[in-house]
Short mmCIF file of C-alpha atoms in Angstrom, two decimals:
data_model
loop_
_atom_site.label_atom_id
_atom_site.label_comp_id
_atom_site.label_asym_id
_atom_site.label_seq_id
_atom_site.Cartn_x
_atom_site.Cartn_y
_atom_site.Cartn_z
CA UNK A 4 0.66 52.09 3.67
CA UNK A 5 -2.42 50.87 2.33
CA UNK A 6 -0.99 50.53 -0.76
CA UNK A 7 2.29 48.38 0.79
CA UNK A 8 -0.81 46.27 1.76
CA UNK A 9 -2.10 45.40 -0.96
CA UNK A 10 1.31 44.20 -2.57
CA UNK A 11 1.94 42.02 0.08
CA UNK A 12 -1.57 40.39 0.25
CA UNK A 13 -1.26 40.14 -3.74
CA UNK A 14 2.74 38.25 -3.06
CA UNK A 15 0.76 35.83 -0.51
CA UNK A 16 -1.68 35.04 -2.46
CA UNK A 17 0.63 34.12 -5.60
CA UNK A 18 2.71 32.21 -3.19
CA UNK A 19 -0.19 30.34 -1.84
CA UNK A 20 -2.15 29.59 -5.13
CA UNK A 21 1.10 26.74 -6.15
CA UNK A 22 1.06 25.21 -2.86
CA UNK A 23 -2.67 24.68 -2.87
CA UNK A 24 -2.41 23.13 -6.29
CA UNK A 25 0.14 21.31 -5.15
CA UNK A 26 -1.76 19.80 -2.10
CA UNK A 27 -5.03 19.45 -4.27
CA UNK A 28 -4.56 18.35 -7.68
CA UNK A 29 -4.39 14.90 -8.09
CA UNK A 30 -5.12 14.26 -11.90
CA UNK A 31 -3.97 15.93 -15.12
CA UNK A 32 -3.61 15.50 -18.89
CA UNK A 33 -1.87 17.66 -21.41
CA UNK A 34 -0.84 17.26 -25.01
CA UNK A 35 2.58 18.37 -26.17
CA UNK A 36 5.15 17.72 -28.47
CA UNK A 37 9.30 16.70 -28.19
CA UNK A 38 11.33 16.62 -31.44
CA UNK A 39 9.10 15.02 -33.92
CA UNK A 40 6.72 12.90 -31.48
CA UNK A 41 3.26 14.10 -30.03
CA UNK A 42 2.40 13.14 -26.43
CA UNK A 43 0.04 12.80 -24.71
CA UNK A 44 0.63 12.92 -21.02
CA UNK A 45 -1.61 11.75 -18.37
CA UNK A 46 -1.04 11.93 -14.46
CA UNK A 47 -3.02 10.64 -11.54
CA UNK A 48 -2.37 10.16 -7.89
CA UNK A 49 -3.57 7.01 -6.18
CA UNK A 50 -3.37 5.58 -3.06
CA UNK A 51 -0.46 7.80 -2.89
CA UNK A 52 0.99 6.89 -5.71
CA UNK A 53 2.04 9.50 -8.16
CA UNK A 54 1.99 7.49 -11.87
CA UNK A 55 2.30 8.84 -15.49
CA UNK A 56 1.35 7.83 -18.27
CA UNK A 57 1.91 8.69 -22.03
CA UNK A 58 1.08 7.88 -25.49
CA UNK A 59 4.12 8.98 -27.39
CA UNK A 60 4.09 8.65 -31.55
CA UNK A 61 5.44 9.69 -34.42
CA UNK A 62 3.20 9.12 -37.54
CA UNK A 63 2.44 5.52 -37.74
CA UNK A 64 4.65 4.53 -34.65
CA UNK A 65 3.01 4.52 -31.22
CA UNK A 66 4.53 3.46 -27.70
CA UNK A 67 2.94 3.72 -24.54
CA UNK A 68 4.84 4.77 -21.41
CA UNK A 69 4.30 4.39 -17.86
CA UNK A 70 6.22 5.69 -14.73
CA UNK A 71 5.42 5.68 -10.83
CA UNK A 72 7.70 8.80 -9.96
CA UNK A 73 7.06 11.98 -7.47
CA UNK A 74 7.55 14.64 -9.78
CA UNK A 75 5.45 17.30 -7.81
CA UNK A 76 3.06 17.05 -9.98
CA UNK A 77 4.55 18.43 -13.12
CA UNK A 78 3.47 19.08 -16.27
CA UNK A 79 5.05 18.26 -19.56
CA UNK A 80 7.79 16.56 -17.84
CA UNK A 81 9.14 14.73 -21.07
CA UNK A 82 12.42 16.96 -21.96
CA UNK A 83 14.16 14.81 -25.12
CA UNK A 84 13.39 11.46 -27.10
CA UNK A 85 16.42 9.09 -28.10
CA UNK A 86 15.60 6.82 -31.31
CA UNK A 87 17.42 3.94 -32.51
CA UNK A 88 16.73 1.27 -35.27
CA UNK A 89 18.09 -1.45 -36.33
CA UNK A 90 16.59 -3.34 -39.50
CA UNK A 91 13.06 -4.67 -37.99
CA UNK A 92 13.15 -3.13 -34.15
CA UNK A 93 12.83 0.75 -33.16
CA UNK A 94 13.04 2.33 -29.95
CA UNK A 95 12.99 4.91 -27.68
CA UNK A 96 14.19 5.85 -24.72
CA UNK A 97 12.38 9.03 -23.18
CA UNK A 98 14.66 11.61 -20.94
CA UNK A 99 13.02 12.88 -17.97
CA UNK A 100 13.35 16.15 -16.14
CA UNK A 101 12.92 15.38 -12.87
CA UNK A 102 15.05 12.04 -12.84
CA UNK A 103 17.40 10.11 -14.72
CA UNK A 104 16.01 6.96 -14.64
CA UNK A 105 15.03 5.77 -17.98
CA UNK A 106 13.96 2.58 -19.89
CA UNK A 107 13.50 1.83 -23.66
CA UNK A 108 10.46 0.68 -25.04
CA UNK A 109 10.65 -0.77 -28.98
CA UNK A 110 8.33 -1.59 -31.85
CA UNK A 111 9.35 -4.84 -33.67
CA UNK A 112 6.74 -5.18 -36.82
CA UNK A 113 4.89 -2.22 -36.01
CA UNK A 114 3.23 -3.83 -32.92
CA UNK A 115 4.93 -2.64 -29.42
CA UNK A 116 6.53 -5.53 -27.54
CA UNK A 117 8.26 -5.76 -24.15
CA UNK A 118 11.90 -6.03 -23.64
CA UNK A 119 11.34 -9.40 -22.45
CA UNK A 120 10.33 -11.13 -25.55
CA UNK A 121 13.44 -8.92 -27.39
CA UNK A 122 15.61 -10.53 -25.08
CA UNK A 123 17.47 -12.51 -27.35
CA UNK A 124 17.00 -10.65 -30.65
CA UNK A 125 20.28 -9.72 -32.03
CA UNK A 126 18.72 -6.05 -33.67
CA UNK A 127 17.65 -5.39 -29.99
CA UNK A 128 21.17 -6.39 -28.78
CA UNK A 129 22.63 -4.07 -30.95
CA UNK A 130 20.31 -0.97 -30.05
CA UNK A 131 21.06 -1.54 -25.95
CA UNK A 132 25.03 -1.46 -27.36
CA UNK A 133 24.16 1.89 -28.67
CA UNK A 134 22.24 3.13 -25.64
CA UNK A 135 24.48 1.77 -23.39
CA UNK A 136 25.00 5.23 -21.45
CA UNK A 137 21.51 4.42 -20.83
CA UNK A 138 22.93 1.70 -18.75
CA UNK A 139 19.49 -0.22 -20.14
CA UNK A 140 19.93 -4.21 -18.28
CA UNK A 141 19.20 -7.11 -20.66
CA UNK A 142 16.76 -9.18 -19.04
CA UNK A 143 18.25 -12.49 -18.01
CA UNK A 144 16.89 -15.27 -15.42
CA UNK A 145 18.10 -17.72 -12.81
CA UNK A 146 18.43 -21.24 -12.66
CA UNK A 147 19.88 -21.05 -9.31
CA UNK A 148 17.35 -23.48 -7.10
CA UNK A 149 16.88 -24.71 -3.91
CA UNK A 150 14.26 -27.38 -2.01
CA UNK A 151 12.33 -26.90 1.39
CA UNK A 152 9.16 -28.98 2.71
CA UNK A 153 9.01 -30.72 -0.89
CA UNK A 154 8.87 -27.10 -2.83
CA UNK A 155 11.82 -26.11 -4.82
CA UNK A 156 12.10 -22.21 -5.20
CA UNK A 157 14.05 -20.37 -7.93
CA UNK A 158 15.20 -17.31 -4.92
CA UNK A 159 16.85 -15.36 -7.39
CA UNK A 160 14.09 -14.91 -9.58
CA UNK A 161 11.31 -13.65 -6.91
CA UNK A 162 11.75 -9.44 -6.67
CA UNK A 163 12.77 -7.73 -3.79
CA UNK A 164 9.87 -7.30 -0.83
CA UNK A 165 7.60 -9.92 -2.39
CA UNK A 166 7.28 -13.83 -0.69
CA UNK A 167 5.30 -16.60 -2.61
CA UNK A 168 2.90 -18.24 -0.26
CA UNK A 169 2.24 -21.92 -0.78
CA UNK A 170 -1.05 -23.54 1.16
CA UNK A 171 0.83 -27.05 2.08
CA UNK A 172 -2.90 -28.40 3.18
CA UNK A 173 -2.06 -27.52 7.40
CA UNK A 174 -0.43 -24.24 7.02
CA UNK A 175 1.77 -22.35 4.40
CA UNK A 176 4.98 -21.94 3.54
CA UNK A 177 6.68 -18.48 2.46
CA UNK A 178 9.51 -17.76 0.37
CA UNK A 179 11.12 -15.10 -0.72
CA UNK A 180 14.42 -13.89 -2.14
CA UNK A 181 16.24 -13.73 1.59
CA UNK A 182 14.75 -16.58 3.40
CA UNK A 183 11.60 -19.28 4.00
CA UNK A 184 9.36 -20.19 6.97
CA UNK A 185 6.63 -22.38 7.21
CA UNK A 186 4.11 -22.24 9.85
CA UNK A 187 0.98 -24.76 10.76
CA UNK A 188 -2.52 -23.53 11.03
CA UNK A 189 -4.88 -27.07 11.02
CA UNK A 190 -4.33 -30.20 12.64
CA UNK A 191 -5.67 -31.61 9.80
CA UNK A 192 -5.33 -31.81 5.48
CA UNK A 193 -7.70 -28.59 3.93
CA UNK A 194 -7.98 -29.58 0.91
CA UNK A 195 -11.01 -27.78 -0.31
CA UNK A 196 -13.08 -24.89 0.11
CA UNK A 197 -9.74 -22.97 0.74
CA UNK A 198 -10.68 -19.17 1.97
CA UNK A 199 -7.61 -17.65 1.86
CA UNK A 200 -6.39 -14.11 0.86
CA UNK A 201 -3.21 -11.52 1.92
CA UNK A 202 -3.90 -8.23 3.23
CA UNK A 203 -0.60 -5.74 3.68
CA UNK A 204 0.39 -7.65 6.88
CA UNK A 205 -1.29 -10.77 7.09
CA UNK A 206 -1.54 -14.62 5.24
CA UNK A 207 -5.69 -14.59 6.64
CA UNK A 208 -7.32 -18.02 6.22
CA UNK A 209 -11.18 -18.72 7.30
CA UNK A 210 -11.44 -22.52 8.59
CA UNK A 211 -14.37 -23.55 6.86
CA UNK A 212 -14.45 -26.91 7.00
CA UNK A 213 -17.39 -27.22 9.40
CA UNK A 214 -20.95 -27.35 8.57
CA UNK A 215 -21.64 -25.25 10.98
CA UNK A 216 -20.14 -22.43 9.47
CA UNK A 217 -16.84 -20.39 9.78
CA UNK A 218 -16.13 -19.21 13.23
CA UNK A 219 -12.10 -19.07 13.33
CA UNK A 220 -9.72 -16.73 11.15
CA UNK A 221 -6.19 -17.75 11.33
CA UNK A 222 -3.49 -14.93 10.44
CA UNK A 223 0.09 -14.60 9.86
CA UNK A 224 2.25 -11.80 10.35
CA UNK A 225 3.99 -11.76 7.84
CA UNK A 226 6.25 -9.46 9.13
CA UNK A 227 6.90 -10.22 12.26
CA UNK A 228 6.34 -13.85 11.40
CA UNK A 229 3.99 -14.66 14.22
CA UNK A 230 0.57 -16.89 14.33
CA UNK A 231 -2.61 -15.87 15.21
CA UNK A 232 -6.40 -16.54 15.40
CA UNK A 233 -9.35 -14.83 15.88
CA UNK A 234 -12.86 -16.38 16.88
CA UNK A 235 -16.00 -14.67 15.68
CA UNK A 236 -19.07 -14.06 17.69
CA UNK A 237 -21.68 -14.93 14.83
CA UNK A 238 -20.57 -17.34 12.41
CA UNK A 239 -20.29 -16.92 9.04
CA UNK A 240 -22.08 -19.65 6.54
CA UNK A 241 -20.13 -22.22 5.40
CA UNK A 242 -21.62 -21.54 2.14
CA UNK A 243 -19.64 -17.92 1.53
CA UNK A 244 -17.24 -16.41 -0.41
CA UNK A 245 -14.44 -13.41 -0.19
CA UNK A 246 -14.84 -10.76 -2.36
CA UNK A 247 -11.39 -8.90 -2.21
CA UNK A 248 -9.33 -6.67 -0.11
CA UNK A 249 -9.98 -3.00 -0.03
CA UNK A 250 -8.27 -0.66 2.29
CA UNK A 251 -7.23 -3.70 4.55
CA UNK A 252 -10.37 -4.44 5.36
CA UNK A 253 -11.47 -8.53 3.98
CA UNK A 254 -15.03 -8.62 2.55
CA UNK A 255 -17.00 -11.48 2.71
CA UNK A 256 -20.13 -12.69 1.30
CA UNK A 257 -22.28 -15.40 2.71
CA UNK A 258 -24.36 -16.44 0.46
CA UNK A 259 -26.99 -18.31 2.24
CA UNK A 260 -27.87 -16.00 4.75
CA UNK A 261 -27.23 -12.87 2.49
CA UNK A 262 -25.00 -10.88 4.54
CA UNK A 263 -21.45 -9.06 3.38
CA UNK A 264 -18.89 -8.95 6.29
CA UNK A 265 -15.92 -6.31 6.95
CA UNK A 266 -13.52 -8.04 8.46
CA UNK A 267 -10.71 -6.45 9.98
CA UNK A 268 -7.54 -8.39 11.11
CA UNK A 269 -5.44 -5.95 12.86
CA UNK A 270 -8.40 -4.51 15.21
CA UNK A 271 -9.87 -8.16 15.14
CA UNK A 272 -13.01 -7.01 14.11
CA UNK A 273 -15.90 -8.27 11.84
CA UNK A 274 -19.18 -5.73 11.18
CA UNK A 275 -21.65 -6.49 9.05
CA UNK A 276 -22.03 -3.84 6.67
CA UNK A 277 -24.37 -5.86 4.00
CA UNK A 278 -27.55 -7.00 4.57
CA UNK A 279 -31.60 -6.49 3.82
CA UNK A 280 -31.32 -3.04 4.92
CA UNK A 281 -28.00 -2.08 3.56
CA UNK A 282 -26.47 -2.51 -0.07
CA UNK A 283 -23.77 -4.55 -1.02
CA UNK A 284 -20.52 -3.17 -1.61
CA UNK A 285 -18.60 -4.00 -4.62
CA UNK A 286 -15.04 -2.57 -5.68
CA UNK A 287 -13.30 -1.84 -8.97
CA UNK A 288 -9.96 -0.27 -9.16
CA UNK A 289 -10.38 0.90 -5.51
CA UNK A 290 -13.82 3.16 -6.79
CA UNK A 291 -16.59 1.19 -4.24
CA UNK A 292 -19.91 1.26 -5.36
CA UNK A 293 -23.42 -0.41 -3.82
CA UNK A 294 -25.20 -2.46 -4.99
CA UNK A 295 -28.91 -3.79 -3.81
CA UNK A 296 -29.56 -7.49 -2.65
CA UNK A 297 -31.58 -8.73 -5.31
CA UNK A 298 -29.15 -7.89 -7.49
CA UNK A 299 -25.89 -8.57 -5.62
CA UNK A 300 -26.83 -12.04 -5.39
CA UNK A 301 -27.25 -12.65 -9.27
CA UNK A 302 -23.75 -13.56 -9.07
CA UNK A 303 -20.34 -13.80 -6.97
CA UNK A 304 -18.75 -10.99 -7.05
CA UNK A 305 -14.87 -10.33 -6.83
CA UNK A 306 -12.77 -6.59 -6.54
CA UNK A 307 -9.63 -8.09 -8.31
CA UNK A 308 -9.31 -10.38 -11.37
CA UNK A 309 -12.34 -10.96 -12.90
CA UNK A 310 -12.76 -11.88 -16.32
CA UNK A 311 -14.79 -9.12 -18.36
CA UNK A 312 -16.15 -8.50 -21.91
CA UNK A 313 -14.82 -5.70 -23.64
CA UNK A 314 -14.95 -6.44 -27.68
CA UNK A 315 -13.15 -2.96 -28.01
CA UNK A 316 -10.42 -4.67 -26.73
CA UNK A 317 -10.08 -7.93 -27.71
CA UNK A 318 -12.34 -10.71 -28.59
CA UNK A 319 -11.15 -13.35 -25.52
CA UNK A 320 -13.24 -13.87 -22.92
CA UNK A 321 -9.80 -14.30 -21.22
CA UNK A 322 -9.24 -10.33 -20.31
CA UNK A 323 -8.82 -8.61 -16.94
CA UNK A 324 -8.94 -4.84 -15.91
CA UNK A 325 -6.52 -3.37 -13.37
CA UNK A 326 -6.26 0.37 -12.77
CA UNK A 327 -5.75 2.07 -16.63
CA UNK A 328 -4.37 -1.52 -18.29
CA UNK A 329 -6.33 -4.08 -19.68
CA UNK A 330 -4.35 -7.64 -19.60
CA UNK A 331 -5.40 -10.26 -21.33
CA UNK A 332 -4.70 -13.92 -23.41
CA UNK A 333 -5.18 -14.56 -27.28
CA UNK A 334 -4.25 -18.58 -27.36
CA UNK A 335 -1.12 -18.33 -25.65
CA UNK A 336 0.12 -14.83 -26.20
CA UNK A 337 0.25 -12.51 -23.24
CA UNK A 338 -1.35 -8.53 -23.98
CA UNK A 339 -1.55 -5.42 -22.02
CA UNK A 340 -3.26 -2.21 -23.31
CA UNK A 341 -3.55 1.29 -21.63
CA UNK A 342 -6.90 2.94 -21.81
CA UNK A 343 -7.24 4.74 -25.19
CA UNK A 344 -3.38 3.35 -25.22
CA UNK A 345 -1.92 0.74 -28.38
CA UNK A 346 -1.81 -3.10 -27.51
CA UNK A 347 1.85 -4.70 -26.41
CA UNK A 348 2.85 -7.91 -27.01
CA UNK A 349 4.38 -9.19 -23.35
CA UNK A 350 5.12 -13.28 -23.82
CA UNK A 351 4.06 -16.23 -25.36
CA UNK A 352 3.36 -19.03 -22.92
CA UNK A 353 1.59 -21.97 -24.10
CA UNK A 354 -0.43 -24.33 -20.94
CA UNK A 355 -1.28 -21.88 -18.71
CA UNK A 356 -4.22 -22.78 -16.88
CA UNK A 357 -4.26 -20.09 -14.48
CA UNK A 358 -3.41 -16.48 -14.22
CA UNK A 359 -4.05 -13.59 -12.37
CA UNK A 360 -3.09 -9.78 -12.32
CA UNK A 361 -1.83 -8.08 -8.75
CA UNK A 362 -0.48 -4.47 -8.61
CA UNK A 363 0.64 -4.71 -12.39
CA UNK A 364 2.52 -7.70 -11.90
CA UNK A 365 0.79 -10.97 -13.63
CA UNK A 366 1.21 -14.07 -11.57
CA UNK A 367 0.71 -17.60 -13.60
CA UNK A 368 0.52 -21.27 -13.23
CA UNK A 369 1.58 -24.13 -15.58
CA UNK A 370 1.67 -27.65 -14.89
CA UNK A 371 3.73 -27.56 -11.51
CA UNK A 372 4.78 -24.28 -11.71
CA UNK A 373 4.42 -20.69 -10.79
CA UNK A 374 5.89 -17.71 -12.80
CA UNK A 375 5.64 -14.09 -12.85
CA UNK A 376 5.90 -11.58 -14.89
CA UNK A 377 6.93 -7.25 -14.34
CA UNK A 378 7.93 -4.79 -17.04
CA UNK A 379 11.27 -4.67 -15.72
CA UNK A 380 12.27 -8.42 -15.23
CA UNK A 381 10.05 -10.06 -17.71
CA UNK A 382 8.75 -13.49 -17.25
CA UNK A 383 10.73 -15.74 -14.21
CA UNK A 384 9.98 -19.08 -12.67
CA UNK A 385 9.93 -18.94 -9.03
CA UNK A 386 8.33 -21.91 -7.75
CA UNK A 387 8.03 -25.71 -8.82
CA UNK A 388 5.52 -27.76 -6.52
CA UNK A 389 3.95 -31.31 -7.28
CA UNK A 390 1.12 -30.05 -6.01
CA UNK A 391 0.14 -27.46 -8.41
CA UNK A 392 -1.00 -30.31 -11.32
CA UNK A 393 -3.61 -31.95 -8.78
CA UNK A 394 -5.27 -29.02 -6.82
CA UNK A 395 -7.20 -26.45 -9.02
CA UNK A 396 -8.13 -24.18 -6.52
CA UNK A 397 -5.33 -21.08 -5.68
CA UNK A 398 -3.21 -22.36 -3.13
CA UNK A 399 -0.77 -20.04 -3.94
CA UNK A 400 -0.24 -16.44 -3.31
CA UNK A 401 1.95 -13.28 -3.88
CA UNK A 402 2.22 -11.03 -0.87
CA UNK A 403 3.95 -7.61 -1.25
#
């Protein structure tokens, strides 16, 4: 019996060990090879996202490869390689084997370049004929437009569950591909000193027009589409800053009376959680770290979209960090690069005088216009506003 025991404790115990990993692991890398091409394969879960990435060559070609897709964790999950060519483009389309959703990913003069700026090569027209099982979509774009409060919007173009938010100086106005709304916050033009950010519900602005300081937050819904405010019981210096969104929770810095603020909409609370007895908090690719006064305050600090040195890289000063990709500008051509990964070619764009990076989409603005830019669509124009040539502070926004 005791024997009958022991089998069934040692059948438990292998059935429990894969569910545990399972439930635990949240990072792996392996190296293996399909056909002719090495890969490296790297997985990591976060915010409960499950994303891999590869670096897939074959002597002196190199792509790199990135999926979100729940494939419970998987190893080695890369079953086959398809390869076409056609005079000065290659590509590949990797097969799966958890899912048959694919994409192609090409090499034209042995740099890697997005399917956007292959768009209308004729070699690259002739490979997607070839892979056309693949059912691979040529990008294309809309010219389909339409005008509201003085704003003309290119619908078509803007992806699914995103709205554009412009500041029209007394409230906003939202588009996105099914409908706009506008709503008024101020009895009054804001022109500057515009505190303004999205959280995953809410358009939040902080009126900070007074001298006195900042004591009402006006929200959006932007699902439900309803207004709000909050009023604070301390005010906030007028002189103060907001240094990102992390876990839905808006942190502020006020600079002259060197405190950081929590503020959070839903539960219309604000704590203080920086001050002379507490470090600063500052957050890079959702990793929070503190950070003491005297040297918080040798400069502003921002979680998302700021400009960093990394000569490794690329010698602009024009570069930007999000999760495992570097993006960044050499004169008016558009790069990203995976960590340890080969630099891609996404666009050339000349006159941009702003641009920013959110979620791995890149959001940019020329003259009196607003584009943006994902793998899968390339670069589209969504929004044309007078507006944009005279203000230079972000009065626009991408909520998702």
């Amino acid at each position: 019996m005791d024997k009958y025991k022991s089998y069934i404790i040692i059948a438990l115990i292998a059935m429990i060990i894969p569910i545990i990993y399972k439930i635990t692991v949240t990072h792996h890398e392996v190296n293996y090879k399909v056909g002719k091409y090495e890969i490296k394969e790297n997985f990591q879960i976060k915010q409960d996202i499950h994303t891999y990435s590869f670096q897939i060559s074959k002597q002196k070609d190199k792509y790199s490869v990135r999926i979100k897709n729940n494939a419970h964790k998987r190893k080695k999950i890369i079953k086959e390689i398809k390869e076409y060519k056609e005079k000065d483009v290659k590509c590949i389309i990797p097969l799966y084997k958890n899912t048959k959703k694919v994409d192609i990913y090409c090499i034209k003069d042995k740099m890697q370049v997005s399917k956007y700026s292959l768009k209308d090569d004729e070699n690259y027209q002739k490979i997607l004929e070839k892979a056309k099982k693949y059912k691979i979509k040529n990008i294309t774009t809309s010219d389909t437009k339409k005008e509201d409060n003085k704003i003309i919007s290119y619908p078509e173009n803007i992806p699914s569950k995103e709205t554009i938010i412009i500041w029209d100086y007394k409230g906003i106005v939202g588009i996105n591909k099914e409908k706009s709304f506008s709503q008024k916050f101020l009895d009054y033009d804001l022109y500057d000193n515009i505190m303004a950010t999205c959280t995953s519900r809410y358009f939040v602005l902080f009126e900070n027009s007074s001298v006195n300081g900042i004591e009402t937050i006006h929200y959006y819904d932007l699902k439900k589409y309803k207004y709000n405010q909050m009023t604070l019981e301390d005010k906030i210096s007028k002189d103060s800053y907001i240094n990102g969104v992390e876990n839905d929770l808006i942190y502020v810095t006020d600079r002259k009376n060197k405190k950081q603020y929590a503020i959070n909409i839903k539960k219309k609370t604000c704590k203080e959680v920086g001050n002379e007895e507490n470090d600063f908090i500052l957050y890079k690719n959702h990793q929070g770290k503190y950070i003491p006064l005297k040297d918080f305050f040798q400069q502003d600090h921002y979680f998302q979209n700021e400009r960093i040195i990394n000569s490794k890289i690329t010698d602009s000063p024009d570069l930007i960090m999000e999760g495992d990709y570097y993006y960044f500008k050499e004169e008016d051509n558009f790069y990203q690069q995976m960590k340890d990964g080969n630099k891609v070619f996404l666009f050339n764009e000349p006159n941009i005088k702003e641009w920013m990076v959110q979620e791995e989409e890149l959001i940019l603005k020329r003259e009196d216009s607003i584009y943006l830019y994902k793998d899968q669509s390339g670069l589209q124009k969504v929004i044309e506003y007078n507006e944009l040539k005279y203000n230079d502070n972000a009065i626009y926004y991408l909520w998702k």
